Amino acid sequence: MNKFTKLLFTVFCVFLFGCNSEDSIKSIFKEDSLKFQTEIKKTDKTKDSFSPEQKLGGGKYKIAVIQSDDYPEYYEVLTAILQGMQLTGWIKENNVVVKDHYTSNRELINGINGKDYSDYVEFSPDTFFSFRADENNAADPQFKKVMQRAIDGEFDAVILLGTLASHKVLENKEYRTVTLMDAVSDPIGSGFVESIDKSGKDFLTARIDPNQYIRQVRLFYKVIGFKSLGIIYENSENGRWYAAVDDVEKVAEENGIDLVVDNDVMTEPTQQQYHQAYDMYLSAMDRVSPKVEAMFLGISGGLEPENLPNVVNKLIDYKLPSFTMEGAQAVKKGVMIGVSGKESGLYNAKKLARILKGETPSTLDQRYEKMPKISINLKTTEKLGYDLPIDIIRSADEIYQ
């Protein structure tokens, strides 16, 4: 029996029996709905705080989505919120809102438009905007239209994703639409919120986990145990944020890890620069990969979905275990390990429900600190000839084969 066959057999046993030879027989992987409903009962005194209700005066709650770019991370965040809304009853549990049907928020919102997915809320293409990583797109007529509608009170809530989008929206002093913010590297340092526990703006709430990235790096180190680690990022303020460089450096110092760095890449290329950014990232990989035992993938213009298969091929050619900050979508495409966003989706879905039902966003808890649940690509582990520890497989939230 080869290594990968053993690994698949282990996963099969975990799913079938929920144990290995050292464990008592118990359920290790639970149905998503059961897990989320248990979490609901633990964290809310009453379901009434987030259960669905019709909009006063009739119709559906209009929710706008404004994001910095079409990053996979933002797709992970929004689909996790929608999954949480299914479990709390705001969105129907049918086959319309299905994560695997789409690859970006743009595709998702266009795809569900006009379909029967909710009696309570609606997302539509004319309430969506992506900056495509270019702040000059603030002059785009679509952005101006969405912003004016928000200022005029046409939206019941806005989901704001990313640092660039948050900056461009919040710099408008007329803007006061109730807003749920996520996928911002440093909401406090960026000046968007006052502190971890207080947004300082009545209309705004964010999800803040000040230690999320350092926990991810430590998790990756615990799983792989590498002595050298590659990290590729643009040496700019945003480039360091998007690659969690400070946290990577801290874990490296704690454990005597040799960091191999390359900065000749672009973090936020314009639409016209994407292919140049792809080539720059692949070239950086060729310079770094021969010198390291593993690779940490931050958020970069070279890691767009279009280029990710090329990145994965190089990781496999160089036999490098990899960890992605961009979540399960990148793992599904071949990165070895990443973080699942399912639990944070329920957290955000409950907050959104309370906002729609009239609670002031600034009164809601912003602190979200939980051990990360991981996603694993078993096919990639096979190609690398790597055996994952059984406790890591047991703790995985999503497994791709």
Coordinates of C-alpha atoms in Angstrom, one line a residue:
M1 CA 0.0 0.0 0.0
N2 CA 1.6 3.3 -1.1
K3 CA 1.6 6.5 1.0
F4 CA -1.4 8.1 -0.7
T5 CA -3.4 4.9 -0.5
K6 CA -2.8 4.8 3.2
L7 CA -3.8 8.4 3.5
L8 CA -7.1 7.9 1.6
F9 CA -7.7 4.8 3.7
T10 CA -7.2 6.8 6.9
V11 CA -9.6 9.5 5.6
F12 CA -12.1 6.8 4.8
C13 CA -11.8 5.4 8.3
V14 CA -12.2 8.8 9.9
F15 CA -15.3 9.4 7.9
L16 CA -16.8 6.0 8.5
F17 CA -15.8 5.4 12.1
G18 CA -14.7 8.8 13.3
C19 CA -11.6 7.3 15.0
N20 CA -8.2 5.7 14.6
S21 CA -6.9 2.8 16.7
E22 CA -6.2 5.2 19.6
D23 CA -9.6 6.9 19.7
S24 CA -12.9 5.8 21.1
I25 CA -15.6 5.6 18.4
K26 CA -17.1 9.0 18.0
S27 CA -18.1 11.4 15.2
I28 CA -15.2 13.6 14.2
F29 CA -16.6 15.1 11.1
K30 CA -20.2 16.3 11.6
E31 CA -22.7 17.6 9.0
D32 CA -22.1 21.3 8.4
S33 CA -25.6 22.2 9.5
L34 CA -25.4 20.3 12.8
K35 CA -22.0 22.0 13.6
F36 CA -23.3 25.4 12.8
Q37 CA -26.6 25.0 14.7
T38 CA -24.6 23.8 17.7
E39 CA -22.5 27.0 17.4
I40 CA -25.6 29.0 17.2
K41 CA -27.0 27.6 20.4
K42 CA -23.7 28.1 22.2
T43 CA -23.3 31.8 21.2
D44 CA -26.8 33.2 21.2
K45 CA -29.3 33.2 24.0
T46 CA -32.2 33.2 21.6
K47 CA -32.7 32.4 18.0
D48 CA -34.9 35.5 17.7
S49 CA -31.8 37.8 17.5
F50 CA -30.8 36.4 14.0
S51 CA -33.9 34.5 12.7
P52 CA -35.3 35.9 9.5
E53 CA -38.2 38.4 9.2
Q54 CA -39.8 40.3 6.4
K55 CA -38.8 43.9 5.7
L56 CA -41.1 46.5 7.2
G57 CA -43.3 47.8 4.5
G58 CA -42.8 44.7 2.3
G59 CA -40.2 43.7 -0.3
K60 CA -36.8 42.3 0.3
Y61 CA -33.7 43.8 2.1
K62 CA -31.3 45.1 -0.5
I63 CA -27.7 44.3 0.2
A64 CA -24.8 45.9 -1.8
V65 CA -21.4 44.4 -2.1
I66 CA -18.3 46.6 -2.7
Q67 CA -14.9 44.9 -2.9
S68 CA -11.3 45.8 -3.7
D69 CA -10.7 43.2 -6.4
D70 CA -12.0 39.8 -7.6
Y71 CA -9.7 38.0 -5.1
P72 CA -10.6 34.4 -4.1
E73 CA -10.4 35.5 -0.5
Y74 CA -13.4 37.8 -1.0
Y75 CA -15.3 35.0 -2.7
E76 CA -14.5 32.8 0.3
V77 CA -15.9 35.5 2.7
L78 CA -19.1 36.2 0.8
T79 CA -20.0 32.5 0.1
A80 CA -19.3 31.7 3.8
I81 CA -21.7 34.5 4.7
L82 CA -24.4 33.2 2.3
Q83 CA -23.9 29.7 3.7
G84 CA -24.4 31.1 7.2
M85 CA -27.5 32.8 6.0
Q86 CA -28.8 29.5 4.8
L87 CA -28.3 28.0 8.2
T88 CA -30.1 30.9 9.9
G89 CA -33.0 30.8 7.5
W90 CA -32.4 34.0 5.5
I91 CA -31.5 32.1 2.3
K92 CA -33.2 29.0 1.0
E93 CA -31.3 25.7 1.2
N94 CA -31.7 24.9 -2.4
N95 CA -29.2 24.6 -5.3
V96 CA -29.1 28.2 -6.3
V97 CA -26.5 29.6 -3.9
V98 CA -23.8 26.9 -4.2
K99 CA -20.1 27.7 -3.7
D100 CA -18.8 25.3 -6.4
H101 CA -21.0 26.8 -9.1
Y102 CA -19.0 30.0 -9.3
T103 CA -15.4 31.2 -8.9
S104 CA -15.9 34.9 -8.0
N105 CA -18.4 37.2 -6.4
R106 CA -19.0 38.8 -9.7
E107 CA -20.0 35.4 -11.2
L108 CA -22.0 34.5 -8.1
I109 CA -24.1 37.7 -8.0
N110 CA -24.7 37.6 -11.7
G111 CA -25.6 33.9 -11.5
I112 CA -28.2 34.1 -8.7
N113 CA -29.8 37.3 -10.1
G114 CA -33.5 36.7 -10.7
K115 CA -33.5 33.2 -9.1
D116 CA -35.5 32.0 -6.2
Y117 CA -32.9 31.9 -3.4
S118 CA -34.5 34.0 -0.6
D119 CA -37.8 35.5 0.6
Y120 CA -36.0 38.1 2.6
V121 CA -32.8 39.5 0.9
E122 CA -31.6 40.3 -2.5
F123 CA -28.2 40.8 -4.2
S124 CA -28.1 42.1 -7.7
P125 CA -25.4 43.1 -10.3
D126 CA -26.4 46.8 -10.1
T127 CA -25.6 46.8 -6.3
F128 CA -22.1 45.2 -6.8
F129 CA -18.8 46.9 -7.5
S130 CA -15.2 45.7 -7.7
F131 CA -12.3 48.1 -7.9
R132 CA -10.2 45.5 -9.7
A133 CA -7.3 46.6 -7.5
D134 CA -7.2 50.1 -9.0
E135 CA -8.1 53.1 -6.9
N136 CA -8.6 55.1 -10.0
N137 CA -11.8 53.1 -10.6
A138 CA -13.4 55.3 -8.0
A139 CA -14.2 57.5 -11.0
D140 CA -16.1 54.6 -12.6
P141 CA -19.8 55.6 -13.2
Q142 CA -20.9 52.3 -11.7
F143 CA -19.1 53.0 -8.4
K144 CA -20.5 56.6 -8.3
K145 CA -24.0 55.2 -8.9
V146 CA -23.7 52.6 -6.2
M147 CA -22.3 55.1 -3.7
Q148 CA -25.0 57.7 -4.4
R149 CA -27.7 55.0 -3.9
A150 CA -26.1 54.1 -0.6
I151 CA -26.0 57.7 0.5
D152 CA -29.6 58.1 -0.6
G153 CA -30.6 55.2 1.7
E154 CA -31.6 52.7 -1.0
F155 CA -29.6 49.9 0.5
D156 CA -30.5 48.2 3.8
A157 CA -26.8 47.1 4.2
V158 CA -23.5 47.1 2.5
I159 CA -20.9 44.3 2.7
L160 CA -17.5 45.9 2.3
L161 CA -14.5 43.6 1.4
G162 CA -10.9 44.7 1.3
T163 CA -8.7 47.6 2.3
L164 CA -8.9 49.6 -0.9
A165 CA -12.7 49.4 -1.1
S166 CA -13.1 50.3 2.5
H167 CA -10.9 53.3 2.1
K168 CA -12.7 54.6 -1.0
V169 CA -16.1 54.1 0.6
L170 CA -15.4 55.5 4.1
E171 CA -13.5 58.6 2.9
N172 CA -16.9 59.9 1.7
K173 CA -18.2 61.8 4.7
E174 CA -21.8 61.6 3.5
Y175 CA -21.7 57.8 3.6
R176 CA -23.6 56.3 6.6
T177 CA -25.2 53.1 5.3
V178 CA -25.1 50.3 7.8
T179 CA -22.0 48.3 6.8
L180 CA -20.4 44.9 7.5
M181 CA -16.6 45.0 6.9
D182 CA -14.4 42.0 6.3
A183 CA -11.2 40.9 4.6
V184 CA -9.3 44.0 5.7
S185 CA -5.7 43.2 6.8
D186 CA -5.5 45.9 9.5
P187 CA -8.9 47.7 10.2
I188 CA -7.4 49.6 13.2
G189 CA -4.1 50.6 11.6
S190 CA -6.0 51.7 8.5
G191 CA -8.1 54.0 10.5
F192 CA -11.4 52.3 9.6
V193 CA -12.3 51.4 13.2
E194 CA -11.4 52.8 16.6
S195 CA -10.4 49.6 18.4
I196 CA -10.9 45.9 18.4
D197 CA -14.1 46.3 20.5
K198 CA -15.4 49.6 19.1
S199 CA -15.8 50.8 15.5
G200 CA -16.3 54.4 16.5
K201 CA -18.9 54.7 13.7
D202 CA -22.5 53.9 14.4
F203 CA -23.1 52.5 11.0
L204 CA -20.0 50.2 10.9
T205 CA -19.0 46.9 12.3
A206 CA -16.0 44.7 11.3
R207 CA -14.6 41.3 11.9
I208 CA -11.3 41.7 13.7
D209 CA -9.0 38.9 14.6
P210 CA -5.6 40.5 15.5
N211 CA -3.8 37.2 15.6
Q212 CA -5.4 35.2 12.8
Y213 CA -2.4 35.2 10.5
I214 CA 0.2 34.3 13.1
R215 CA -2.0 31.3 14.1
Q216 CA -2.1 30.3 10.4
V217 CA 1.7 30.4 10.1
R218 CA 2.2 28.5 13.3
L219 CA -0.4 25.9 12.1
F220 CA 1.6 25.5 8.9
Y221 CA 4.8 25.1 10.8
K222 CA 3.2 22.5 13.1
V223 CA 2.0 20.5 10.2
I224 CA 5.1 20.5 8.0
G225 CA 8.0 21.3 10.4
F226 CA 10.1 23.1 7.7
K227 CA 13.5 24.6 8.5
S228 CA 13.3 27.1 5.6
L229 CA 10.3 28.9 4.2
G230 CA 9.8 30.9 1.0
I231 CA 7.7 34.0 0.9
I232 CA 7.1 36.3 -2.1
Y233 CA 5.7 39.8 -1.7
E234 CA 6.0 43.4 -2.9
N235 CA 8.1 45.3 -0.3
S236 CA 5.4 48.0 0.2
E237 CA 3.0 48.7 3.1
N238 CA 0.2 46.9 1.4
G239 CA 2.5 44.2 0.1
R240 CA 3.6 43.4 3.6
W241 CA 0.1 43.4 5.0
Y242 CA -1.3 41.2 2.3
A243 CA 1.5 38.6 2.9
A244 CA 1.3 38.8 6.7
V245 CA 5.0 39.4 6.6
D246 CA 5.4 40.6 10.3
D247 CA 3.7 37.4 11.5
V248 CA 5.8 35.2 9.2
E249 CA 8.9 36.8 10.5
K250 CA 7.8 36.4 14.1
V251 CA 7.2 32.7 13.7
A252 CA 10.5 32.3 11.8
E253 CA 12.3 33.9 14.7
E254 CA 10.5 31.8 17.3
N255 CA 11.5 28.6 15.6
G256 CA 14.8 29.3 13.9
I257 CA 13.3 29.1 10.4
D258 CA 15.4 30.5 7.5
L259 CA 13.3 32.9 5.5
V260 CA 14.0 33.2 1.8
V261 CA 12.3 36.3 0.4
D262 CA 11.7 37.8 -3.1
N263 CA 10.2 41.2 -3.5
D264 CA 10.2 41.6 -7.3
V265 CA 6.4 41.2 -7.7
M266 CA 3.3 43.3 -7.8
T267 CA 0.7 43.2 -5.1
E268 CA -2.1 45.2 -6.8
P269 CA -1.6 45.3 -10.5
T270 CA -4.0 47.2 -12.7
Q271 CA -6.1 45.2 -15.2
Q272 CA -3.5 45.9 -17.9
Q273 CA -0.6 44.7 -15.7
Y274 CA -2.1 41.3 -14.7
H275 CA -0.1 39.2 -17.2
Q276 CA 3.1 41.0 -16.2
A277 CA 2.4 40.3 -12.6
Y278 CA 1.8 36.6 -13.4
D279 CA 5.2 36.3 -15.1
M280 CA 7.0 38.2 -12.3
Y281 CA 5.5 35.9 -9.6
L282 CA 6.5 32.7 -11.5
S283 CA 10.0 34.0 -12.0
A284 CA 10.3 34.8 -8.3
M285 CA 9.2 31.3 -7.5
D286 CA 12.1 29.9 -9.7
R287 CA 14.5 32.0 -7.7
V288 CA 13.1 31.1 -4.2
S289 CA 11.9 27.5 -4.6
P290 CA 15.3 25.7 -4.9
K291 CA 16.4 27.2 -1.5
V292 CA 13.4 26.3 0.7
E293 CA 11.5 23.3 2.1
A294 CA 8.0 25.0 2.0
M295 CA 6.2 28.0 0.6
F296 CA 3.8 30.5 2.2
L297 CA 1.5 32.2 -0.3
G298 CA 0.1 35.5 0.7
I299 CA -2.2 37.7 -1.3
S300 CA -0.6 39.0 -4.5
G301 CA -1.4 40.0 -8.1
G302 CA 0.5 36.9 -9.2
L303 CA -1.8 34.6 -7.4
E304 CA -5.0 35.4 -9.3
P305 CA -7.2 32.3 -10.2
E306 CA -6.0 32.6 -13.9
N307 CA -2.4 32.1 -12.8
L308 CA -2.9 29.8 -9.9
P309 CA -2.6 26.5 -11.9
N310 CA 0.9 27.7 -13.1
V311 CA 1.9 28.4 -9.5
V312 CA 0.7 25.0 -8.3
N313 CA 2.6 23.3 -11.1
K314 CA 5.8 24.9 -9.9
L315 CA 5.1 24.0 -6.3
I316 CA 4.7 20.4 -7.4
D317 CA 7.8 20.4 -9.7
Y318 CA 9.8 21.7 -6.8
K319 CA 8.2 19.3 -4.3
L320 CA 7.1 22.1 -1.9
P321 CA 4.3 21.9 0.6
S322 CA 2.4 25.1 0.5
F323 CA -0.1 27.2 2.6
T324 CA -2.4 29.8 1.2
M325 CA -3.9 32.8 2.9
E326 CA -6.6 32.9 0.3
G327 CA -8.6 29.9 1.6
A328 CA -10.4 26.9 0.2
Q329 CA -10.7 28.1 -3.4
A330 CA -6.9 28.1 -3.8
V331 CA -6.7 24.7 -2.0
K332 CA -9.3 23.3 -4.4
K333 CA -7.1 24.4 -7.3
G334 CA -4.1 22.6 -5.9
V335 CA -2.4 24.5 -3.0
M336 CA -1.8 21.9 -0.3
I337 CA -3.2 23.6 2.8
G338 CA -5.3 26.7 3.5
V339 CA -7.9 28.0 6.0
S340 CA -11.6 27.3 5.7
G341 CA -13.9 30.3 6.2
K342 CA -17.1 28.5 7.1
E343 CA -17.2 29.4 10.8
S344 CA -16.5 33.1 10.3
G345 CA -19.3 33.1 7.7
L346 CA -21.8 32.1 10.3
Y347 CA -20.4 34.8 12.6
N348 CA -20.9 37.4 9.9
A349 CA -24.3 36.1 8.9
K350 CA -25.6 36.4 12.4
K351 CA -24.3 40.0 12.6
L352 CA -25.9 40.9 9.3
A353 CA -29.2 39.5 10.5
R354 CA -29.1 41.6 13.6
I355 CA -28.2 44.7 11.5
L356 CA -31.2 44.1 9.1
K357 CA -33.5 43.7 12.1
G358 CA -32.5 47.1 13.4
E359 CA -29.6 46.8 15.8
T360 CA -26.9 49.5 15.6
P361 CA -23.8 48.0 13.9
S362 CA -21.3 49.7 16.3
T363 CA -22.9 47.9 19.3
L364 CA -22.1 44.4 17.9
D365 CA -19.0 42.5 18.9
Q366 CA -16.1 42.9 16.4
R367 CA -13.7 40.5 18.1
Y368 CA -13.4 37.1 16.4
E369 CA -10.6 34.9 17.7
K370 CA -10.8 31.2 16.9
M371 CA -8.4 28.5 16.0
P372 CA -8.4 28.1 12.2
K373 CA -10.2 25.2 10.5
I374 CA -8.2 24.0 7.6
S375 CA -8.8 22.9 4.0
I376 CA -6.5 20.1 2.5
N377 CA -5.9 19.0 -1.1
L378 CA -5.1 15.3 -0.9
K379 CA -4.3 15.1 -4.6
T380 CA -1.5 17.5 -4.1
T381 CA -0.2 15.6 -1.1
E382 CA -0.1 12.5 -3.3
K383 CA 2.0 14.3 -5.9
L384 CA 4.4 15.6 -3.3
G385 CA 4.6 12.1 -1.7
Y386 CA 3.8 13.7 1.7
D387 CA 2.0 12.0 4.6
L388 CA -0.3 14.3 6.6
P389 CA -0.6 13.5 10.3
I390 CA -3.9 11.9 11.3
D391 CA -4.8 14.7 13.7
I392 CA -4.5 17.2 10.9
I393 CA -6.8 15.2 8.7
R394 CA -9.3 14.8 11.6
S395 CA -9.4 18.6 12.1
A396 CA -9.9 19.5 8.4
D397 CA -13.1 21.3 7.5
E398 CA -12.8 20.7 3.8
I399 CA -10.9 18.0 1.9
Y400 CA -10.4 18.0 -1.8
Q401 CA -9.2 15.0 -3.8

